[in-house]
Coordinates of C-alpha atoms in Angstrom, one line a residue:
M1 CA -2.2 197.8 162.8
T2 CA -2.1 200.2 165.8
F3 CA 1.0 202.3 166.4
P4 CA 2.2 203.9 169.6
S5 CA 1.9 207.7 169.6
F6 CA 5.1 209.8 169.4
R7 CA 5.9 212.1 172.3
T8 CA 5.3 215.8 171.8
L9 CA 6.6 219.0 173.5
H10 CA 4.3 221.4 175.3
P11 CA 3.2 224.1 172.9
D12 CA 3.9 226.9 175.4
E13 CA 7.5 226.0 175.9
G14 CA 10.3 228.1 174.4
P15 CA 12.2 227.3 171.2
V16 CA 13.1 223.7 170.5
R17 CA 16.7 223.1 171.6
V18 CA 18.4 221.2 168.8
L19 CA 21.7 219.2 169.0
V20 CA 23.2 218.8 165.5
V21 CA 25.2 215.6 164.9
G22 CA 27.7 215.8 162.0
A23 CA 29.7 218.9 161.0
G24 CA 30.2 218.5 157.3
R25 CA 29.0 220.7 154.4
M26 CA 25.3 220.1 154.9
A27 CA 25.6 221.0 158.5
R28 CA 26.3 224.5 157.5
V29 CA 23.0 224.7 155.8
W30 CA 21.2 223.2 158.8
L31 CA 22.9 225.6 161.2
R32 CA 21.7 228.6 159.2
A33 CA 18.2 227.3 159.3
I34 CA 18.3 226.5 163.0
L35 CA 19.8 229.9 163.9
S36 CA 17.4 231.9 161.7
S37 CA 14.2 230.1 162.9
P38 CA 12.3 231.6 165.8
G39 CA 11.1 228.1 166.7
T40 CA 14.6 226.6 167.3
E41 CA 17.7 227.2 169.3
L42 CA 21.1 225.6 168.7
A43 CA 22.1 223.5 171.8
G44 CA 25.4 222.1 170.4
V45 CA 27.2 220.3 167.7
V46 CA 28.6 216.7 167.7
D47 CA 31.3 215.4 165.4
L48 CA 33.8 212.5 165.6
V49 CA 36.5 215.2 164.9
P50 CA 36.0 217.8 167.7
T51 CA 38.0 220.5 165.8
T52 CA 35.6 220.1 162.9
A53 CA 32.6 220.9 165.1
E54 CA 34.5 223.8 166.7
A55 CA 35.3 225.2 163.2
L56 CA 31.6 224.9 162.2
V57 CA 30.2 226.9 165.1
C58 CA 32.9 229.6 164.6
R59 CA 32.1 229.9 160.9
A60 CA 28.4 230.2 161.8
G61 CA 29.1 233.1 164.2
V62 CA 28.3 231.2 167.4
P63 CA 31.7 230.2 168.8
D64 CA 30.4 229.7 172.3
T65 CA 28.1 226.8 171.2
P66 CA 29.0 223.6 173.1
T67 CA 30.7 221.0 170.9
G68 CA 32.0 217.5 171.4
H69 CA 32.6 214.1 169.9
D70 CA 30.1 212.0 171.9
L71 CA 26.4 212.3 171.4
A72 CA 25.3 211.0 174.8
A73 CA 27.9 213.1 176.7
L74 CA 26.9 216.3 175.0
A75 CA 23.2 215.6 175.3
A76 CA 23.7 215.1 179.0
A77 CA 25.5 218.4 179.3
T78 CA 23.2 220.5 177.1
R79 CA 19.8 218.8 177.6
P80 CA 18.5 219.3 174.1
D81 CA 14.9 218.7 173.0
A82 CA 15.8 217.0 169.7
V83 CA 18.6 215.9 167.4
V84 CA 19.2 216.8 163.8
N85 CA 21.3 214.0 162.2
V86 CA 23.5 215.4 159.4
T87 CA 26.0 212.5 159.3
V88 CA 26.9 210.4 156.2
P89 CA 24.2 207.7 155.3
E90 CA 26.3 204.9 156.8
A91 CA 26.1 206.6 160.2
H92 CA 22.3 207.3 160.1
L93 CA 21.4 204.1 161.8
P94 CA 23.7 204.2 164.8
V95 CA 23.2 207.9 165.4
A96 CA 19.4 207.8 165.1
L97 CA 19.2 204.6 167.3
A98 CA 21.4 206.3 170.0
A99 CA 19.3 209.5 169.9
L100 CA 16.0 207.8 170.1
A101 CA 17.3 205.6 173.0
L102 CA 18.2 208.8 174.8
G103 CA 14.6 209.9 174.5
L104 CA 15.3 212.5 171.8
P105 CA 13.2 212.9 168.6
V106 CA 15.2 213.0 165.4
L107 CA 15.1 214.9 162.2
G108 CA 17.5 213.2 159.8
E109 CA 19.0 214.0 156.4
K110 CA 18.0 211.8 153.5
P111 CA 18.2 208.9 152.9
V112 CA 16.5 207.5 156.0
A113 CA 19.4 205.0 156.2
A114 CA 22.0 203.4 154.0
T115 CA 19.8 200.3 153.3
V116 CA 16.1 199.3 153.5
P117 CA 16.7 196.8 156.3
E118 CA 18.3 199.6 158.3
A119 CA 15.4 201.9 157.5
L120 CA 13.0 199.3 158.9
R121 CA 15.0 199.1 162.1
L122 CA 14.7 202.8 162.6
A123 CA 10.9 202.7 162.0
A124 CA 10.7 200.0 164.7
A125 CA 13.0 202.0 167.0
S126 CA 10.7 205.0 166.7
E127 CA 7.7 202.9 167.7
T128 CA 9.6 201.3 170.6
T129 CA 10.8 204.6 172.1
G130 CA 7.7 206.6 171.3
E131 CA 9.9 209.3 169.8
L132 CA 9.3 211.0 166.4
F133 CA 11.8 210.2 163.6
M134 CA 11.3 212.4 160.6
V135 CA 13.4 212.3 157.4
S136 CA 14.1 215.7 155.7
Q137 CA 13.0 215.4 152.1
S138 CA 13.7 219.1 151.7
R139 CA 12.6 219.3 148.0
R140 CA 9.0 218.7 149.0
F141 CA 9.0 222.1 150.7
G142 CA 8.6 225.1 148.3
R143 CA 5.9 227.2 146.8
H144 CA 6.4 225.8 143.3
P145 CA 6.3 222.1 144.1
A146 CA 3.3 222.9 146.4
A147 CA 1.6 224.7 143.5
F148 CA 2.4 221.8 141.1
R149 CA 0.8 219.4 143.6
G150 CA -2.2 221.7 143.9
R151 CA -2.7 221.9 140.2
A152 CA -2.3 218.1 139.8
R153 CA -5.3 217.6 142.0
L154 CA -7.5 219.6 139.7
L155 CA -6.7 217.4 136.7
G156 CA -8.6 214.3 137.7
R157 CA -7.1 210.9 137.5
P158 CA -3.3 210.9 136.8
G159 CA -2.0 208.7 134.0
I160 CA 1.7 209.3 133.7
L161 CA 4.2 211.5 135.6
T162 CA 7.7 212.1 134.2
T163 CA 10.9 213.6 135.4
D164 CA 13.8 214.6 133.2
F165 CA 17.1 215.3 135.0
F166 CA 20.2 216.2 133.1
R167 CA 23.2 217.8 134.7
A168 CA 27.0 217.5 134.5
P169 CA 28.5 218.2 138.0
R170 CA 32.1 217.3 138.6
F171 CA 32.0 216.5 142.3
G172 CA 35.2 214.5 142.7
G173 CA 35.5 212.2 145.6
F174 CA 33.2 209.3 146.5
R175 CA 30.5 210.0 143.9
E176 CA 32.8 209.4 141.0
T177 CA 33.6 205.9 142.2
M178 CA 30.1 204.7 143.1
A179 CA 28.5 201.9 141.2
H180 CA 25.3 203.9 140.7
P181 CA 26.0 207.5 141.5
L182 CA 22.8 208.9 140.0
L183 CA 20.4 206.4 141.5
L184 CA 22.0 206.2 144.9
D185 CA 23.0 209.8 145.5
M186 CA 20.3 211.9 143.7
A187 CA 17.3 209.9 142.5
I188 CA 15.7 209.6 145.9
H189 CA 14.7 213.3 145.7
P190 CA 12.5 212.9 142.6
F191 CA 11.3 209.5 143.6
D192 CA 10.1 210.8 146.9
T193 CA 8.6 213.9 145.3
A194 CA 6.7 211.7 142.8
R195 CA 5.1 209.7 145.7
W196 CA 4.0 213.0 147.3
L197 CA 2.8 214.6 144.1
L198 CA 0.7 211.6 143.0
D199 CA -0.3 210.5 146.5
A200 CA 0.5 207.0 145.3
E201 CA 3.0 204.3 146.2
P202 CA 5.4 202.2 144.1
V203 CA 4.3 198.7 143.0
S204 CA 7.2 197.7 140.8
V205 CA 10.0 199.1 138.6
R206 CA 11.9 198.3 135.5
C207 CA 15.2 200.2 135.3
E208 CA 18.1 200.4 132.9
A209 CA 21.3 202.1 134.1
Y210 CA 24.3 202.8 131.8
N211 CA 27.4 205.0 131.5
P212 CA 27.9 207.2 128.5
A213 CA 31.3 206.8 126.7
W214 CA 32.5 210.3 127.8
S215 CA 31.5 209.9 131.4
W216 CA 34.0 210.8 134.1
Y217 CA 32.2 208.5 136.6
A218 CA 33.3 204.9 137.2
G219 CA 29.8 203.6 137.7
D220 CA 26.5 204.1 135.8
A221 CA 25.9 207.8 135.7
A222 CA 22.6 207.6 133.7
A223 CA 19.4 205.7 134.1
T224 CA 15.8 205.4 132.9
A225 CA 13.3 203.9 135.4
V226 CA 9.6 203.1 134.8
F227 CA 7.6 202.7 138.0
E228 CA 4.2 201.2 138.2
M229 CA 2.4 203.1 141.0
T230 CA -0.8 202.3 142.8
G231 CA -3.9 203.1 140.8
G232 CA -2.2 202.0 137.6
I233 CA -0.2 205.3 137.3
R234 CA 3.2 205.3 135.7
Y235 CA 6.1 207.3 136.9
V236 CA 9.1 207.6 134.5
Y237 CA 12.5 208.9 135.6
N238 CA 15.0 209.7 132.9
G239 CA 18.3 211.2 134.0
S240 CA 22.1 211.7 133.6
W241 CA 24.9 213.0 135.8
C242 CA 27.1 213.7 132.8
S243 CA 24.8 215.5 130.3
V244 CA 26.7 218.6 129.2
G245 CA 24.7 221.6 127.9
L246 CA 21.0 222.6 128.2
E247 CA 21.0 221.3 131.8
T248 CA 17.7 221.0 133.7
S249 CA 17.3 222.5 137.1
W250 CA 18.4 220.6 140.2
N251 CA 14.8 219.7 140.7
G252 CA 14.5 218.3 137.2
A253 CA 11.8 219.0 134.6
W254 CA 8.4 217.5 135.3
R255 CA 5.2 216.7 133.3
L256 CA 1.9 215.2 134.4
S257 CA -0.6 213.9 132.0
A258 CA -4.0 213.4 133.6
E259 CA -7.7 212.8 132.8
L260 CA -8.6 216.5 132.5
G261 CA -5.4 218.0 131.2
S262 CA -1.6 218.3 131.7
A263 CA 0.7 220.2 134.0
T264 CA 4.4 221.0 133.7
W265 CA 7.1 222.3 136.0
D266 CA 10.6 223.2 135.0
G267 CA 11.9 222.9 138.6
E268 CA 12.5 226.6 139.0
H269 CA 9.5 228.7 138.0
P270 CA 5.8 228.4 138.7
P271 CA 4.1 225.3 137.1
E272 CA 1.9 225.6 134.1
V273 CA -1.4 223.8 133.6
Q274 CA -3.7 223.3 130.6
F275 CA -7.1 221.8 130.7
H276 CA -8.8 219.9 127.9
D277 CA -11.9 222.1 128.5
A278 CA -10.8 225.6 129.2
D279 CA -14.3 226.7 130.4
G280 CA -14.9 226.6 134.1
V281 CA -11.3 225.8 135.1
P282 CA -11.3 225.3 138.9
R283 CA -9.0 227.2 141.2
S284 CA -6.5 225.4 143.4
E285 CA -7.3 225.8 147.1
G286 CA -4.6 227.0 149.4
E287 CA -2.7 229.0 146.8
A288 CA -2.6 232.1 149.0
G289 CA -0.3 230.4 151.5
E290 CA 2.1 228.9 149.0
E291 CA 4.7 231.8 149.1
A292 CA 4.6 232.3 152.9
A293 CA 5.8 228.8 154.0
P294 CA 9.5 228.2 154.6
E295 CA 11.3 226.3 151.8
G296 CA 13.9 223.6 151.5
V297 CA 15.7 222.7 154.7
A298 CA 14.0 225.5 156.6
G299 CA 10.7 224.0 155.5
A300 CA 11.6 220.6 156.8
L301 CA 12.8 222.1 160.1
A302 CA 9.5 224.0 160.5
E303 CA 7.5 220.8 159.8
F304 CA 9.5 219.0 162.4
V305 CA 8.9 221.7 165.0
R306 CA 5.2 221.8 164.1
A307 CA 4.8 218.1 164.6
L308 CA 6.5 218.2 168.0
R309 CA 4.2 221.0 169.1
T310 CA 1.0 219.7 167.7
G311 CA 1.3 215.9 167.4
I312 CA 0.3 216.1 163.7
T313 CA 2.2 213.5 161.8
P314 CA 4.7 215.3 159.5
T315 CA 5.5 214.6 155.9
G316 CA 8.7 212.6 156.0
E317 CA 7.8 210.6 159.1
V318 CA 9.9 207.5 159.0
H319 CA 7.2 204.9 158.3
G320 CA 6.0 207.0 155.3
N321 CA 9.5 207.6 154.1
V322 CA 10.9 204.1 153.8
L323 CA 9.2 203.5 150.5
S324 CA 11.2 206.3 148.9
L325 CA 14.4 204.5 149.8
A326 CA 12.8 201.2 148.6
M327 CA 12.2 202.8 145.2
V328 CA 16.0 203.5 144.9
A329 CA 16.9 200.0 146.1
A330 CA 14.4 198.4 143.6
A331 CA 15.7 200.5 140.7
V332 CA 19.3 199.5 141.4
T333 CA 18.3 195.8 141.7
S334 CA 16.4 196.0 138.4
A335 CA 19.3 197.6 136.7
R336 CA 21.6 194.9 138.0
T337 CA 19.4 192.0 137.1
D338 CA 17.8 193.4 134.0
D339 CA 14.4 192.5 135.3
R340 CA 11.2 193.9 136.7
V341 CA 11.4 194.2 140.5
P342 CA 8.2 194.3 142.6
I343 CA 8.4 196.4 145.7
E344 CA 6.5 194.2 148.2
P345 CA 8.8 191.2 148.1
L346 CA 11.8 193.5 148.4
L347 CA 10.3 195.0 151.6
E348 CA 9.7 191.5 153.0
E349 CA 13.2 190.4 152.3
A350 CA 14.4 193.6 153.9
L351 CA 12.3 192.8 157.0
T352 CA 13.9 189.4 157.3
E353 CA 17.4 191.0 157.1
A354 CA 16.4 193.6 159.7
R355 CA 15.2 191.0 162.1
A356 CA 18.5 189.1 161.8
A357 CA 20.6 192.2 162.3
A358 CA 18.7 193.9 165.1
T359 CA 20.1 193.5 168.6
G360 CA 18.6 196.4 170.4
P361 CA 15.0 197.1 171.7
E362 CA 13.7 197.5 168.2
A363 CA 14.3 193.7 167.6
A364 CA 11.1 192.7 169.5
R365 CA 9.1 195.3 167.5
L366 CA 10.4 194.0 164.2
R367 CA 9.4 190.4 165.2
A368 CA 5.9 191.6 166.1
W369 CA 5.3 193.1 162.7
P370 CA 3.0 190.9 160.6
S371 CA 4.8 192.2 157.5
A372 CA 6.8 195.2 156.3
S373 CA 4.0 196.3 154.1
E374 CA 1.5 196.4 156.9
A375 CA 3.9 198.0 159.3
L376 CA 4.5 200.9 156.8
A377 CA 0.9 201.3 155.8
V378 CA 0.0 203.8 158.5
A379 CA 2.2 206.4 160.2
P380 CA 1.8 207.1 164.0
R381 CA 0.1 210.2 165.2
G382 CA 1.4 212.3 168.0
L383 CA 0.1 212.5 171.6
H384 CA 0.7 215.6 173.7
S385 CA 2.7 214.6 176.7
G386 CA 3.6 217.9 178.2
G387 CA 7.3 217.4 177.9

């Protein structure tokens, strides 16, 4: 299937002017990244509560930054080059659709949308408008995960990748009332990272979710999921939000068992690797650049800017990111039904729902897709347009 190219900015223009939508806690992190990056400039902040946006820019030390409650109005007044969507997941769809319709590329916080059907609508909208939509999976960006990925490629064919995630945060608020707080709020990070590390896609999942007797969460705060990935690889996620003592890092603890050896990463320090045959161990290419690249949110922002300048499809482009959300949805369905859930039928059911719900320009694109699997198989590449 052939995709339309996304519009790019001229490489010789000044910093990318960014309009931030959403002024909550994560917006503070994004403002720091935008203000400290030589490649970006803060154009304004939008929030449904104007005083919240005003307080955010004052706290960031840029009180003269334009603010407002309406995306279209502030975009018309400030003429940004792009939008960073830092709203709650339920608002990702309407905000991204509005920005793309205004001719603005979007960098959005994870998850891509609240549901897989909504995610498919956004992929179709990106195609229809010709604007880039990238999802920030910020935990892909860092010297240690990059090193772990590099080591993994030296180990030959992977067999099994595991993530242990055990922490005991007391958030309060909405997380403590969710049906599946661990799977819905946190698991997308390691699920997405697993796809990236293995360069493989999910085929099916069997998941059990449960709630320990001492849990302070109303829903299932622990889960074990076994994914079959392409190539016959297995990815096993084992985690808990209410595991007190000996906590893992926020990135979890990882282990890869492969044809030529194994690699581990504790989520905080450099990874370790051991080969079955210690003689003639190859060296990972690209190690010299691992420490220089921006990390976390700053890394996602740099990737977005690079894509807009060069036309190179970024990691996290919407078509490539939908499957990370599909892994979450499939795991929740498996836990609820106590059954193995294949990914492809889930995607096709989501496409049917997306077609029924879409009323905007993306509706025609969704109807033109032969299937969700084919539509997501290849991400679009950029085409320099000079503005």
